């Protein structure tokens, strides 16, 4: 990602995976729904189910108010394979307090014993994504360099050194190249050729040049992610004869995403990185660092309709359909490079870039079935499908072709997502409920099959008065992801695959403890 950030002129950071990340849902909910693995499409009654099936609010014959504080822990193991194929590992953790679910519902009775018996109104806030991640990992190597890769890009782009040195370069050149040049981490030689401070140049007999990494570099990489995506939902639902329940939601997804990363390279032996100016002065490279900061604010709107049907005692069937979401994304980003030489210290920071656009996320379809064993317990199963090939980017205004290439990539490769959720509840005594839940999301593309798995458990207590409370613990295991901090470029601007650059493998786990406190009236 370090080299995928272009100038604000082209705003090239958007890709298929960004769109999926901002569109997909990993539902939170109340402690009861989390304890059941969020397999609640056919159950209803709990306010935490309303975001999954709008008909759920009509199942309860009473009004409710709930809030659900939580504590979230993220743990990420990172393996760093440097360009000498040596692997080092580290584990980073983060935690935060959150309020994944807040709900208020009101039920109005019509006074009828059959037909339309009641209608319900609800206001719900429910978290659909936790962005929480942090780790630091280090490695090294003597075959490639981050700043060598930036020099290779500047070379392939044919930049004029005089332009890179000017303030106007931020308007027309890749920001990485501008910042690296103005901080002294890349420089020009013999015309419009570029070399990094971590490299040496050898001229051949035919006048051509060989450029190579001058010596061993110790590298340190750090990454930090934070933020939350949540839905604010206005709900309306109808109860027909306690057998058929219909509901509709108007949802307003909101969120904030923050990402920052840095990669530094330090000369293990600065004598290997010594170069000489025309005046005879010798200078040694000691350390260089690159950092990137990015934030995005999300806001949008969608509609969702749902139904729950009780064909006979014990069995419940549910279904819900959500329209595509029109999601507005407002980005801000900034790049900085710093250098330390034996005779100077330099830094160059880009302006803060800003860019806004739309993502239209796909339709969502839910099916659910549940069977209740009187007052003794229940079993519930959900299935949800989303086809990410239907989503697309759109420019604000009339310049839709800005995203023509990435939209074609989405249609070709994005694939679909299947979610399976299973929940069990047992009541050993009337006031106490014990719960288990399992959820798996399988996202398929032409490149890779990824599976996100969650296990949950919970306990609930209902008093003789209006008060009730629930507690749940959920652990989520995410699939391994792979990241290359930099690549080298050929003269025509394509990626040069002859260079073995470092690779970072990340394995993330999320743990959530949720408590729900509620009152019925």
XYZ file of C-alpha atoms in Angstrom:
521
model
C 0.000 0.000 0.000
C 2.947 2.310 0.555
C 3.475 2.673 -3.168
C -0.180 2.470 -4.176
C -0.918 5.967 -2.918
C -0.888 8.402 -5.796
C -1.233 12.134 -5.946
C -4.583 13.735 -5.238
C -4.786 14.411 -8.964
C -5.538 10.716 -9.640
C -6.585 9.486 -6.167
C -5.590 5.927 -7.069
C -6.018 4.328 -3.623
C -9.443 2.841 -4.371
C -9.540 -0.825 -5.298
C -11.725 -3.920 -5.074
C -10.616 -4.782 -1.551
C -11.351 -1.268 -0.226
C -14.889 -1.541 -1.568
C -15.409 -4.952 0.069
C -13.973 -3.740 3.380
C -16.358 -0.772 3.514
C -19.360 -2.825 2.297
C -19.190 -6.086 4.238
C -20.885 -6.653 7.586
C -19.652 -8.538 10.646
C -22.691 -7.960 12.829
C -22.462 -7.081 16.488
C -25.840 -6.858 18.192
C -27.060 -7.392 21.725
C -25.416 -9.925 24.029
C -28.302 -12.333 23.350
C -27.991 -12.216 19.566
C -24.184 -12.435 19.731
C -24.464 -15.418 22.075
C -26.672 -17.079 19.451
C -24.153 -16.403 16.685
C -26.577 -13.769 15.288
C -28.722 -16.620 13.903
C -31.859 -14.555 14.533
C -33.479 -14.037 11.112
C -36.424 -16.219 12.157
C -36.434 -15.455 15.897
C -37.026 -11.754 16.380
C -38.256 -10.243 19.686
C -34.758 -9.091 20.780
C -33.872 -5.529 19.646
C -30.472 -6.828 18.520
C -32.206 -8.810 15.777
C -33.835 -5.798 14.083
C -30.827 -4.954 11.910
C -30.827 -8.495 10.500
C -34.609 -8.854 10.062
C -36.866 -5.777 10.400
C -39.855 -7.977 11.279
C -38.184 -8.939 14.560
C -39.479 -5.940 16.502
C -43.103 -7.005 15.972
C -42.581 -10.446 17.547
C -42.219 -8.960 21.029
C -45.523 -8.002 22.605
C -43.956 -5.251 24.698
C -41.795 -2.133 24.331
C -38.090 -2.317 25.177
C -35.044 -0.225 25.868
C -31.539 -1.764 25.785
C -27.924 -0.709 25.677
C -24.888 -2.943 25.262
C -21.411 -1.837 26.387
C -18.516 -4.037 25.284
C -14.777 -4.526 25.533
C -12.989 -5.454 22.289
C -9.512 -7.014 22.019
C -7.547 -7.446 18.793
C -4.449 -9.619 18.491
C -2.369 -9.785 15.306
C 0.590 -12.044 14.590
C 2.854 -10.693 11.855
C 5.549 -12.700 10.058
C 8.121 -10.652 8.153
C 9.957 -12.432 5.323
C 12.773 -10.163 4.209
C 14.420 -10.168 0.788
C 16.987 -12.691 2.041
C 14.140 -15.131 2.911
C 14.679 -14.783 6.666
C 11.441 -14.770 8.684
C 10.913 -12.845 11.920
C 7.648 -12.671 13.873
C 5.863 -10.493 16.400
C 2.402 -10.161 17.956
C 0.595 -6.887 18.580
C -2.560 -6.245 20.613
C -5.110 -3.431 20.909
C -8.239 -2.967 22.992
C -11.071 -0.472 23.343
C -14.446 0.073 24.950
C -17.429 0.292 22.602
C -21.217 0.449 22.471
C -22.050 -2.074 19.728
C -25.817 -1.930 20.180
C -28.392 0.556 21.429
C -32.115 0.134 20.871
C -35.516 1.492 21.809
C -38.770 -0.021 20.542
C -42.391 0.885 21.167
C -45.330 -1.478 20.561
C -48.810 -0.068 19.952
C -51.750 -2.464 20.253
C -54.749 -2.128 17.941
C -57.012 -3.891 20.435
C -57.905 -6.632 17.963
C -57.632 -10.332 18.740
C -57.082 -11.264 15.070
C -55.698 -9.568 11.981
C -53.489 -6.581 12.656
C -52.929 -6.924 16.409
C -50.090 -4.422 16.881
C -47.473 -2.289 15.221
C -44.009 -1.451 16.481
C -41.595 1.400 16.001
C -37.867 1.173 16.692
C -34.643 3.141 16.749
C -31.524 0.986 16.696
C -27.780 1.569 16.452
C -25.812 -1.585 15.654
C -22.117 -2.067 14.877
C -21.427 -3.886 11.610
C -17.627 -3.686 11.496
C -14.804 -3.276 14.018
C -11.607 -1.863 12.530
C -9.015 -2.610 15.201
C -5.482 -3.758 14.523
C -1.898 -2.990 15.491
C 1.512 -4.614 15.203
C 5.208 -3.855 14.836
C 7.576 -6.203 13.028
C 11.166 -5.967 11.819
C 13.461 -7.654 9.344
C 16.294 -6.801 7.015
C 18.057 -7.535 3.763
C 20.657 -6.419 1.253
C 18.944 -7.132 -2.078
C 16.238 -4.474 -2.260
C 15.206 -1.210 -0.649
C 11.972 0.732 -0.217
C 13.663 3.862 -1.464
C 15.174 1.957 -4.374
C 11.643 1.012 -5.378
C 10.572 4.676 -5.234
C 13.545 5.592 -7.422
C 12.523 2.896 -9.923
C 9.023 4.397 -10.110
C 10.375 7.923 -10.649
C 12.603 6.511 -13.410
C 9.704 4.701 -15.108
C 7.511 7.818 -14.899
C 10.211 9.926 -16.580
C 10.009 12.694 -14.002
C 12.025 15.877 -14.457
C 14.279 16.383 -11.383
C 13.667 20.114 -11.520
C 9.938 19.502 -11.296
C 10.305 17.093 -8.340
C 12.263 19.759 -6.481
C 9.505 22.364 -6.943
C 6.363 22.961 -4.918
C 4.206 22.412 -8.010
C 5.261 18.746 -8.126
C 2.521 17.871 -5.614
C -0.054 18.744 -8.303
C 1.288 16.509 -11.079
C 3.594 13.776 -9.719
C 3.239 10.734 -7.497
C 3.543 11.985 -3.922
C 5.933 9.237 -2.848
C 8.432 10.324 -5.495
C 8.106 14.013 -4.607
C 8.513 13.459 -0.875
C 11.429 11.047 -1.300
C 13.232 13.421 -3.684
C 12.734 16.504 -1.526
C 13.960 14.644 1.581
C 17.104 13.416 -0.206
C 16.150 9.731 -0.189
C 16.284 9.602 -3.985
C 18.374 11.782 -6.287
C 19.148 12.130 -9.971
C 22.339 11.440 -11.890
C 23.479 11.493 -15.514
C 20.401 13.250 -16.805
C 16.992 12.004 -15.707
C 18.204 8.817 -14.032
C 17.246 8.205 -10.412
C 19.018 6.370 -7.607
C 18.191 5.921 -3.934
C 20.413 6.904 -1.017
C 20.452 3.189 -0.151
C 21.960 2.268 -3.543
C 25.234 2.478 -5.441
C 25.773 3.051 -9.164
C 28.250 1.232 -11.383
C 28.871 2.438 -14.928
C 29.527 -0.265 -17.510
C 31.896 -0.080 -20.462
C 28.998 0.487 -22.881
C 27.861 3.532 -20.903
C 24.914 1.825 -19.202
C 24.494 1.742 -15.430
C 23.957 -1.010 -12.890
C 22.161 0.104 -9.742
C 22.212 -2.138 -6.664
C 21.478 -2.011 -2.939
C 24.705 -0.877 -1.271
C 24.592 -3.061 1.866
C 22.495 -4.609 4.583
C 19.481 -2.623 5.796
C 17.602 -3.187 9.053
C 13.886 -2.619 8.452
C 11.089 -1.850 10.923
C 7.442 -1.846 9.892
C 4.496 -0.725 12.018
C 0.783 -0.604 11.295
C -2.207 0.771 13.219
C -5.895 0.524 12.303
C -8.891 1.870 14.192
C -12.517 2.764 13.594
C -16.060 1.432 13.527
C -18.848 1.052 10.995
C -22.393 0.982 12.362
C -25.974 1.269 11.151
C -28.556 3.656 12.565
C -31.918 2.076 11.784
C -35.478 3.422 11.799
C -37.836 0.452 12.065
C -41.553 -0.136 11.510
C -43.187 -3.571 11.816
C -46.637 -5.173 11.904
C -48.003 -8.192 13.804
C -50.813 -10.166 12.135
C -52.534 -12.655 14.470
C -49.215 -13.527 16.183
C -48.458 -15.703 13.144
C -47.165 -13.333 10.480
C -44.801 -10.420 11.106
C -43.745 -7.865 8.501
C -41.150 -5.128 8.932
C -39.184 -2.480 7.105
C -35.985 -0.630 8.000
C -34.543 2.600 6.729
C -30.855 2.257 7.497
C -28.146 4.900 7.670
C -24.667 3.321 7.776
C -22.009 5.576 9.284
C -18.405 5.029 10.183
C -14.854 6.185 10.565
C -11.778 4.296 9.423
C -8.192 5.301 10.261
C -5.057 3.613 8.945
C -1.413 4.520 9.474
C 1.801 2.714 8.658
C 5.519 3.378 8.574
C 8.568 1.609 7.237
C 12.109 2.603 8.149
C 15.438 1.384 6.782
C 18.644 1.792 8.760
C 22.138 1.130 7.439
C 23.756 -1.642 9.433
C 27.148 -0.298 8.303
C 26.921 3.292 7.106
C 30.322 2.965 5.356
C 28.621 0.764 2.742
C 26.293 3.657 1.877
C 28.912 6.372 1.388
C 28.841 8.511 -1.736
C 30.934 11.448 -2.902
C 29.789 14.851 -4.138
C 31.465 16.603 -7.046
C 33.323 18.830 -4.560
C 34.932 15.781 -2.964
C 32.779 15.718 0.199
C 31.873 12.201 1.331
C 28.490 11.627 2.939
C 26.978 8.437 4.384
C 23.331 7.407 4.494
C 22.299 6.351 8.000
C 18.506 6.029 8.115
C 15.348 6.726 6.137
C 11.698 6.452 7.091
C 8.439 6.569 5.173
C 5.015 7.056 6.757
C 1.489 7.165 5.410
C -1.731 8.225 7.169
C -5.235 7.709 5.816
C -8.723 8.319 7.192
C -12.168 7.810 5.684
C -15.571 8.955 6.912
C -18.527 6.897 5.694
C -22.220 7.720 5.426
C -25.024 6.197 3.407
C -28.587 4.942 3.153
C -30.436 1.708 2.342
C -33.808 0.033 2.852
C -34.558 -3.465 4.171
C -37.750 -5.499 4.340
C -38.329 -8.686 6.310
C -40.893 -11.306 7.232
C -41.285 -13.902 9.993
C -43.924 -16.634 9.700
C -45.043 -19.190 12.288
C -46.690 -21.963 10.213
C -47.313 -24.135 13.297
C -46.333 -24.236 16.953
C -42.573 -24.272 17.478
C -41.440 -23.581 13.900
C -40.437 -20.108 12.748
C -39.359 -19.131 9.238
C -37.798 -15.784 8.349
C -36.455 -13.896 5.349
C -35.105 -10.410 4.665
C -33.868 -8.447 1.651
C -31.660 -5.351 1.812
C -31.325 -2.939 -1.096
C -27.942 -1.742 -2.341
C -26.368 0.865 -0.088
C -25.371 4.241 -1.487
C -22.256 4.926 0.588
C -20.417 8.260 0.440
C -16.716 8.079 1.301
C -14.682 11.155 2.238
C -10.948 10.428 2.380
C -7.945 12.302 3.717
C -4.367 11.114 3.284
C -0.806 12.306 3.769
C 2.703 10.987 3.052
C 5.973 11.859 4.778
C 9.603 10.865 4.243
C 12.550 11.638 6.491
C 16.267 10.991 6.093
C 19.365 11.060 8.231
C 22.800 11.394 6.672
C 26.174 11.852 8.298
C 25.969 15.577 7.601
C 22.232 16.406 7.664
C 18.683 15.477 8.607
C 15.802 16.158 6.218
C 12.032 15.724 6.092
C 9.404 16.277 3.423
C 5.657 16.028 4.128
C 2.979 16.177 1.462
C -0.084 18.384 1.657
C -3.152 16.676 3.076
C -4.993 15.105 0.181
C -8.767 14.946 0.115
C -11.022 12.928 -2.141
C -14.715 11.989 -2.133
C -16.651 9.373 -4.078
C -19.490 6.855 -3.809
C -19.547 3.103 -3.328
C -22.748 1.276 -4.213
C -22.718 -1.944 -2.220
C -24.736 -5.002 -3.350
C -28.073 -6.547 -2.422
C -28.216 -8.786 0.683
C -30.514 -11.770 1.151
C -31.265 -13.522 4.469
C -33.080 -16.793 5.135
C -33.630 -18.302 8.573
C -35.394 -21.154 10.339
C -35.810 -21.747 14.067
C -37.547 -24.259 16.268
C -38.513 -23.481 19.844
C -39.016 -26.250 22.389
C -41.657 -24.491 24.447
C -40.004 -22.655 27.325
C -37.015 -24.999 27.393
C -34.884 -23.738 24.534
C -34.457 -23.287 20.805
C -32.242 -23.941 17.790
C -31.842 -21.443 14.950
C -30.031 -21.442 11.584
C -29.397 -18.505 9.211
C -28.031 -18.167 5.698
C -27.028 -14.858 4.130
C -25.680 -14.180 0.640
C -24.093 -11.084 -0.904
C -22.764 -10.877 -4.468
C -19.927 -8.351 -4.436
C -19.713 -8.389 -8.231
C -22.737 -6.076 -8.171
C -21.015 -3.252 -6.279
C -19.245 -0.375 -8.004
C -17.505 2.946 -7.466
C -18.911 6.176 -8.789
C -17.295 9.575 -9.077
C -19.096 12.580 -7.664
C -20.406 14.485 -10.666
C -20.437 13.060 -14.200
C -16.962 11.456 -14.415
C -18.064 7.846 -13.978
C -15.226 6.576 -16.207
C -12.706 7.532 -13.509
C -13.401 4.128 -11.941
C -13.933 2.149 -15.156
C -10.911 -0.116 -14.600
C -11.559 -0.910 -10.935
C -15.276 -1.473 -11.619
C -14.352 -3.967 -14.326
C -12.005 -5.657 -11.838
C -14.887 -5.904 -9.343
C -17.253 -7.419 -11.928
C -14.615 -9.959 -12.930
C -13.046 -10.981 -9.638
C -15.027 -9.856 -6.585
C -17.180 -12.970 -6.299
C -19.832 -13.531 -3.650
C -20.014 -13.990 0.105
C -21.947 -16.707 1.945
C -22.640 -16.465 5.669
C -23.851 -19.372 7.815
C -24.991 -18.737 11.396
C -26.161 -21.265 13.980
C -27.497 -20.606 17.501
C -28.597 -22.776 20.439
C -30.362 -21.695 23.610
C -31.294 -23.803 26.645
C -33.235 -22.734 29.756
C -32.423 -24.995 32.697
C -34.650 -22.755 34.853
C -37.240 -20.182 33.677
C -35.148 -17.105 34.529
C -31.814 -18.351 33.154
C -30.765 -18.961 29.539
C -27.521 -20.522 28.270
C -26.426 -19.882 24.673
C -23.942 -21.058 22.056
C -23.349 -19.637 18.597
C -21.269 -20.226 15.484
C -20.849 -18.085 12.373
C -18.786 -18.530 9.233
C -18.378 -16.124 6.339
C -16.846 -17.500 3.145
C -15.868 -14.822 0.640
C -14.948 -16.204 -2.753
C -12.946 -14.541 -5.526
C -11.059 -15.901 -8.497
C -7.881 -15.407 -6.452
C -8.578 -16.859 -3.016
C -11.234 -18.384 -0.774
C -11.347 -16.642 2.597
C -13.244 -17.792 5.666
C -13.990 -15.782 8.797
C -15.084 -17.951 11.724
C -16.675 -16.933 15.019
C -17.578 -18.887 18.146
C -19.699 -17.369 20.891
C -21.308 -18.253 24.179
C -23.612 -16.365 26.494
C -25.896 -16.336 29.464
C -29.094 -14.395 30.086
C -31.160 -13.477 33.132
C -34.749 -12.248 33.147
C -36.238 -10.943 36.393
C -39.846 -10.972 37.505
C -39.862 -7.216 36.997
C -39.091 -5.267 33.824
C -35.312 -5.672 34.054
C -33.263 -8.234 32.102
C -29.572 -8.643 31.298
C -27.436 -10.792 29.009
C -23.716 -11.442 28.660
C -21.783 -12.886 25.730
C -18.224 -13.686 24.720
C -17.291 -14.007 21.039
C -13.995 -14.916 19.408
C -13.402 -14.324 15.693
C -10.574 -15.734 13.617
C -9.743 -13.938 10.370
C -7.912 -15.552 7.452
C -4.255 -14.811 6.873
C -3.574 -11.811 4.671
C -0.421 -11.028 2.754
C 1.170 -7.669 2.128
C 4.178 -6.526 0.135
C 5.402 -3.120 1.378
C 6.967 -2.189 -1.961
C 7.693 -3.379 -5.493
C 10.110 -2.373 -8.236
C 9.085 -0.998 -11.627
C 10.190 -1.581 -15.201
C 10.869 1.267 -17.598
C 7.320 0.992 -18.988
C 5.753 1.352 -15.527
C 4.826 -2.308 -15.036
C 5.869 -4.188 -11.904
C 9.283 -5.844 -12.124
C 8.825 -9.332 -10.710
C 12.541 -10.156 -10.882
C 13.079 -8.530 -7.477
C 12.350 -10.584 -4.355
C 10.910 -7.879 -2.106
C 9.814 -8.413 1.534
C 6.416 -9.886 2.391
C 4.388 -9.575 5.592
C 1.850 -12.235 6.607
C -0.827 -11.113 9.084
C -3.087 -13.365 11.186
C -5.717 -11.490 13.212
C -8.048 -12.580 16.003
C -10.772 -10.502 17.643
C -12.289 -11.095 21.083
C -15.441 -9.284 22.265
C -17.101 -9.278 25.665
C -20.598 -7.778 25.521
C -23.152 -7.039 28.247
C -26.731 -5.975 27.542
C -28.976 -4.280 30.076
C -32.632 -3.845 29.206
C -36.087 -2.958 30.447
C -39.467 -4.099 29.136
C -42.563 -1.983 29.570
